[in-house]
Amino acid sequence: MHDMVENQLLTNCQHGFIKGGSLAVLDKLTEALDMGNNMDAVYFYFAKAFDSVPHQRLLMKIKGYGISGKIWKWIDFLFQRNQQVVDNGMKSLVALVLSGIPQGSVLGPLLFICFINDIPEVVHSSLQMFVDDTKNFRTVNNP
């Protein structure tokens, strides 16, 4: 994470795992309200966020950061997983896992942040992102 922050690869809206970012939303909302402005805010929580990330799209985004060579092969290896269901001794066919980031892994949060890092490019409001929790807000001057 440190290298991504140092090399300015993360959007400045991302505050997850970054020092000093957790109160930014509160500061902005309080400042607007103190000035007599009305605020609209939408809070998003990406439920099952780590489970729903499509591997191919994530890998394309990671490649976009210039990650290659041994590191690329190691990350790609994480997604070459299979699954099988066993119920009462009956086994299903083995299937390739096409989505999801292994939870509990050291890289899991960083990979998810890479996946959603471009949200501010398409949302035209103030954003504060905390890994899988996003706050979207703006000043509203009419009812």
PDB file of C-alpha atoms in Angstrom:
ATOM      1  CA  MET A   1       0.000   0.000   0.000  1.00  0.00           C
ATOM      2  CA  HIS A   2       2.807   2.377   0.885  1.00  0.00           C
ATOM      3  CA  ASP A   3       4.283   2.115  -2.631  1.00  0.00           C
ATOM      4  CA  MET A   4       0.919   2.837  -4.244  1.00  0.00           C
ATOM      5  CA  VAL A   5       0.441   5.950  -2.102  1.00  0.00           C
ATOM      6  CA  GLU A   6       4.033   7.104  -2.610  1.00  0.00           C
ATOM      7  CA  ASN A   7       3.750   6.678  -6.394  1.00  0.00           C
ATOM      8  CA  GLN A   8       0.324   8.380  -6.432  1.00  0.00           C
ATOM      9  CA  LEU A   9      -1.416   5.390  -7.983  1.00  0.00           C
ATOM     10  CA  LEU A  10      -4.457   5.603  -5.701  1.00  0.00           C
ATOM     11  CA  THR A  11      -7.221   8.133  -6.111  1.00  0.00           C
ATOM     12  CA  ASN A  12      -7.037  10.900  -3.527  1.00  0.00           C
ATOM     13  CA  CYS A  13     -10.592   9.867  -2.540  1.00  0.00           C
ATOM     14  CA  GLN A  14      -9.301   6.580  -1.077  1.00  0.00           C
ATOM     15  CA  HIS A  15      -8.685   6.749   2.659  1.00  0.00           C
ATOM     16  CA  GLY A  16      -8.691   3.074   3.603  1.00  0.00           C
ATOM     17  CA  PHE A  17      -5.418   2.113   5.289  1.00  0.00           C
ATOM     18  CA  ILE A  18      -4.091   5.649   4.801  1.00  0.00           C
ATOM     19  CA  LYS A  19      -3.149   7.852   7.767  1.00  0.00           C
ATOM     20  CA  GLY A  20      -5.370  10.827   8.554  1.00  0.00           C
ATOM     21  CA  GLY A  21      -8.196  10.149   6.109  1.00  0.00           C
ATOM     22  CA  SER A  22     -10.933   8.855   8.377  1.00  0.00           C
ATOM     23  CA  LEU A  23     -12.335  12.247   9.484  1.00  0.00           C
ATOM     24  CA  ALA A  24     -12.314  13.904   6.048  1.00  0.00           C
ATOM     25  CA  VAL A  25     -16.049  13.319   5.437  1.00  0.00           C
ATOM     26  CA  LEU A  26     -17.042  14.675   8.827  1.00  0.00           C
ATOM     27  CA  ASP A  27     -14.858  17.770   8.307  1.00  0.00           C
ATOM     28  CA  LYS A  28     -16.391  18.536   4.895  1.00  0.00           C
ATOM     29  CA  LEU A  29     -19.976  17.960   6.015  1.00  0.00           C
ATOM     30  CA  THR A  30     -19.532  20.062   9.157  1.00  0.00           C
ATOM     31  CA  GLU A  31     -17.936  22.903   7.195  1.00  0.00           C
ATOM     32  CA  ALA A  32     -20.811  22.965   4.681  1.00  0.00           C
ATOM     33  CA  LEU A  33     -23.466  22.889   7.398  1.00  0.00           C
ATOM     34  CA  ASP A  34     -21.677  25.646   9.360  1.00  0.00           C
ATOM     35  CA  MET A  35     -21.905  27.804   6.222  1.00  0.00           C
ATOM     36  CA  GLY A  36     -25.669  27.198   6.094  1.00  0.00           C
ATOM     37  CA  ASN A  37     -25.583  24.863   3.113  1.00  0.00           C
ATOM     38  CA  ASN A  38     -27.764  21.811   2.684  1.00  0.00           C
ATOM     39  CA  MET A  39     -26.019  18.520   1.976  1.00  0.00           C
ATOM     40  CA  ASP A  40     -27.108  15.344   0.261  1.00  0.00           C
ATOM     41  CA  ALA A  41     -25.150  12.234   1.134  1.00  0.00           C
ATOM     42  CA  VAL A  42     -25.324   8.653  -0.059  1.00  0.00           C
ATOM     43  CA  TYR A  43     -23.446   5.965   1.811  1.00  0.00           C
ATOM     44  CA  PHE A  44     -22.504   2.814  -0.109  1.00  0.00           C
ATOM     45  CA  TYR A  45     -21.304  -0.412   1.375  1.00  0.00           C
ATOM     46  CA  PHE A  46     -20.207  -2.998  -1.185  1.00  0.00           C
ATOM     47  CA  ALA A  47     -21.812  -6.090   0.341  1.00  0.00           C
ATOM     48  CA  LYS A  48     -19.832  -9.252  -0.336  1.00  0.00           C
ATOM     49  CA  ALA A  49     -17.389  -6.975  -2.133  1.00  0.00           C
ATOM     50  CA  PHE A  50     -14.471  -9.370  -2.088  1.00  0.00           C
ATOM     51  CA  ASP A  51     -16.639 -12.258  -3.346  1.00  0.00           C
ATOM     52  CA  SER A  52     -17.983 -10.448  -6.398  1.00  0.00           C
ATOM     53  CA  VAL A  53     -14.853  -9.087  -8.088  1.00  0.00           C
ATOM     54  CA  PRO A  54     -14.547 -10.559 -11.611  1.00  0.00           C
ATOM     55  CA  HIS A  55     -11.013 -11.922 -12.009  1.00  0.00           C
ATOM     56  CA  GLN A  56     -10.438 -10.927 -15.620  1.00  0.00           C
ATOM     57  CA  ARG A  57     -11.481  -7.308 -15.046  1.00  0.00           C
ATOM     58  CA  LEU A  58      -9.330  -7.069 -11.907  1.00  0.00           C
ATOM     59  CA  LEU A  59      -6.324  -8.548 -13.700  1.00  0.00           C
ATOM     60  CA  MET A  60      -6.717  -5.990 -16.524  1.00  0.00           C
ATOM     61  CA  LYS A  61      -6.774  -3.165 -13.976  1.00  0.00           C
ATOM     62  CA  ILE A  62      -3.701  -4.536 -12.191  1.00  0.00           C
ATOM     63  CA  LYS A  63      -1.863  -4.743 -15.512  1.00  0.00           C
ATOM     64  CA  GLY A  64      -2.804  -1.077 -16.027  1.00  0.00           C
ATOM     65  CA  TYR A  65      -0.704  -0.223 -12.970  1.00  0.00           C
ATOM     66  CA  GLY A  66       2.310  -1.691 -14.741  1.00  0.00           C
ATOM     67  CA  ILE A  67       2.542  -4.792 -12.583  1.00  0.00           C
ATOM     68  CA  SER A  68       4.258  -7.576 -14.504  1.00  0.00           C
ATOM     69  CA  GLY A  69       6.900 -10.260 -14.262  1.00  0.00           C
ATOM     70  CA  LYS A  70       7.172 -12.338 -11.113  1.00  0.00           C
ATOM     71  CA  ILE A  71       4.667 -10.215  -9.181  1.00  0.00           C
ATOM     72  CA  TRP A  72       2.106 -10.596 -11.992  1.00  0.00           C
ATOM     73  CA  LYS A  73       2.554 -14.364 -12.023  1.00  0.00           C
ATOM     74  CA  TRP A  74       2.117 -14.495  -8.259  1.00  0.00           C
ATOM     75  CA  ILE A  75      -1.083 -12.415  -8.347  1.00  0.00           C
ATOM     76  CA  ASP A  76      -2.440 -14.353 -11.338  1.00  0.00           C
ATOM     77  CA  PHE A  77      -1.781 -17.577  -9.402  1.00  0.00           C
ATOM     78  CA  LEU A  78      -4.246 -16.426  -6.724  1.00  0.00           C
ATOM     79  CA  PHE A  79      -7.028 -16.609  -9.279  1.00  0.00           C
ATOM     80  CA  GLN A  80      -6.201 -20.012 -10.753  1.00  0.00           C
ATOM     81  CA  ARG A  81      -8.422 -21.766  -8.220  1.00  0.00           C
ATOM     82  CA  ASN A  82     -11.039 -24.488  -8.586  1.00  0.00           C
ATOM     83  CA  GLN A  83     -14.077 -25.337  -6.516  1.00  0.00           C
ATOM     84  CA  GLN A  84     -16.160 -28.427  -5.961  1.00  0.00           C
ATOM     85  CA  VAL A  85     -19.266 -29.028  -3.871  1.00  0.00           C
ATOM     86  CA  VAL A  86     -19.688 -32.205  -1.821  1.00  0.00           C
ATOM     87  CA  ASP A  87     -23.157 -32.995  -0.489  1.00  0.00           C
ATOM     88  CA  ASN A  88     -23.890 -36.306   1.272  1.00  0.00           C
ATOM     89  CA  GLY A  89     -20.820 -37.844  -0.313  1.00  0.00           C
ATOM     90  CA  MET A  90     -21.828 -36.782  -3.852  1.00  0.00           C
ATOM     91  CA  LYS A  91     -19.293 -34.561  -5.603  1.00  0.00           C
ATOM     92  CA  SER A  92     -20.085 -31.954  -8.229  1.00  0.00           C
ATOM     93  CA  LEU A  93     -17.890 -31.348 -11.227  1.00  0.00           C
ATOM     94  CA  VAL A  94     -14.787 -29.263 -10.576  1.00  0.00           C
ATOM     95  CA  ALA A  95     -15.284 -25.683 -11.775  1.00  0.00           C
ATOM     96  CA  LEU A  96     -12.922 -22.760 -12.176  1.00  0.00           C
ATOM     97  CA  VAL A  97     -13.550 -19.916  -9.711  1.00  0.00           C
ATOM     98  CA  LEU A  98     -14.197 -16.846 -11.891  1.00  0.00           C
ATOM     99  CA  SER A  99     -14.707 -14.178  -9.266  1.00  0.00           C
ATOM    100  CA  GLY A 100     -13.699 -13.245  -5.764  1.00  0.00           C
ATOM    101  CA  ILE A 101     -10.587 -12.246  -3.907  1.00  0.00           C
ATOM    102  CA  PRO A 102      -9.365 -14.656  -1.222  1.00  0.00           C
ATOM    103  CA  GLN A 103     -10.569 -13.172   2.061  1.00  0.00           C
ATOM    104  CA  GLY A 104      -8.130 -12.935   4.899  1.00  0.00           C
ATOM    105  CA  SER A 105      -5.235 -12.597   2.500  1.00  0.00           C
ATOM    106  CA  VAL A 106      -2.736  -9.788   2.953  1.00  0.00           C
ATOM    107  CA  LEU A 107      -3.323  -8.619  -0.621  1.00  0.00           C
ATOM    108  CA  GLY A 108      -7.141  -8.844  -0.477  1.00  0.00           C
ATOM    109  CA  PRO A 109      -7.886  -5.245   0.547  1.00  0.00           C
ATOM    110  CA  LEU A 110      -5.243  -3.849  -1.807  1.00  0.00           C
ATOM    111  CA  LEU A 111      -6.618  -5.840  -4.748  1.00  0.00           C
ATOM    112  CA  PHE A 112     -10.138  -4.595  -4.007  1.00  0.00           C
ATOM    113  CA  ILE A 113      -8.908  -1.008  -3.782  1.00  0.00           C
ATOM    114  CA  CYS A 114      -7.253  -1.451  -7.202  1.00  0.00           C
ATOM    115  CA  PHE A 115     -10.563  -2.729  -8.548  1.00  0.00           C
ATOM    116  CA  ILE A 116     -12.634   0.283  -7.403  1.00  0.00           C
ATOM    117  CA  ASN A 117      -9.914   2.940  -7.719  1.00  0.00           C
ATOM    118  CA  ASP A 118     -11.471   4.465 -10.858  1.00  0.00           C
ATOM    119  CA  ILE A 119     -14.931   5.211  -9.370  1.00  0.00           C
ATOM    120  CA  PRO A 120     -14.121   8.938  -8.908  1.00  0.00           C
ATOM    121  CA  GLU A 121     -13.589   9.221 -12.677  1.00  0.00           C
ATOM    122  CA  VAL A 122     -17.322   8.624 -13.294  1.00  0.00           C
ATOM    123  CA  VAL A 123     -18.954  10.071 -10.158  1.00  0.00           C
ATOM    124  CA  HIS A 124     -19.295  13.838 -10.173  1.00  0.00           C
ATOM    125  CA  SER A 125     -19.713  14.466  -6.447  1.00  0.00           C
ATOM    126  CA  SER A 126     -17.350  14.498  -3.500  1.00  0.00           C
ATOM    127  CA  LEU A 127     -16.277  10.982  -2.619  1.00  0.00           C
ATOM    128  CA  GLN A 128     -14.546   9.477   0.362  1.00  0.00           C
ATOM    129  CA  MET A 129     -13.637   5.831  -0.044  1.00  0.00           C
ATOM    130  CA  PHE A 130     -12.650   3.439   2.741  1.00  0.00           C
ATOM    131  CA  VAL A 131     -11.940   0.142   0.947  1.00  0.00           C
ATOM    132  CA  ASP A 132     -15.498  -1.322   0.580  1.00  0.00           C
ATOM    133  CA  ASP A 133     -17.304   1.662   2.141  1.00  0.00           C
ATOM    134  CA  THR A 134     -17.907   4.796   0.026  1.00  0.00           C
ATOM    135  CA  LYS A 135     -19.499   8.099   0.983  1.00  0.00           C
ATOM    136  CA  ASN A 136     -20.815  10.281  -1.839  1.00  0.00           C
ATOM    137  CA  PHE A 137     -21.936  13.812  -0.976  1.00  0.00           C
ATOM    138  CA  ARG A 138     -22.477  17.300  -2.351  1.00  0.00           C
ATOM    139  CA  THR A 139     -23.900  20.678  -1.437  1.00  0.00           C
ATOM    140  CA  VAL A 140     -27.533  21.146  -2.494  1.00  0.00           C
ATOM    141  CA  ASN A 141     -28.803  24.701  -2.909  1.00  0.00           C
ATOM    142  CA  ASN A 142     -32.423  24.037  -3.837  1.00  0.00           C
ATOM    143  CA  PRO A 143     -35.206  21.892  -2.398  1.00  0.00           C
TER     144      PRO A 143
END
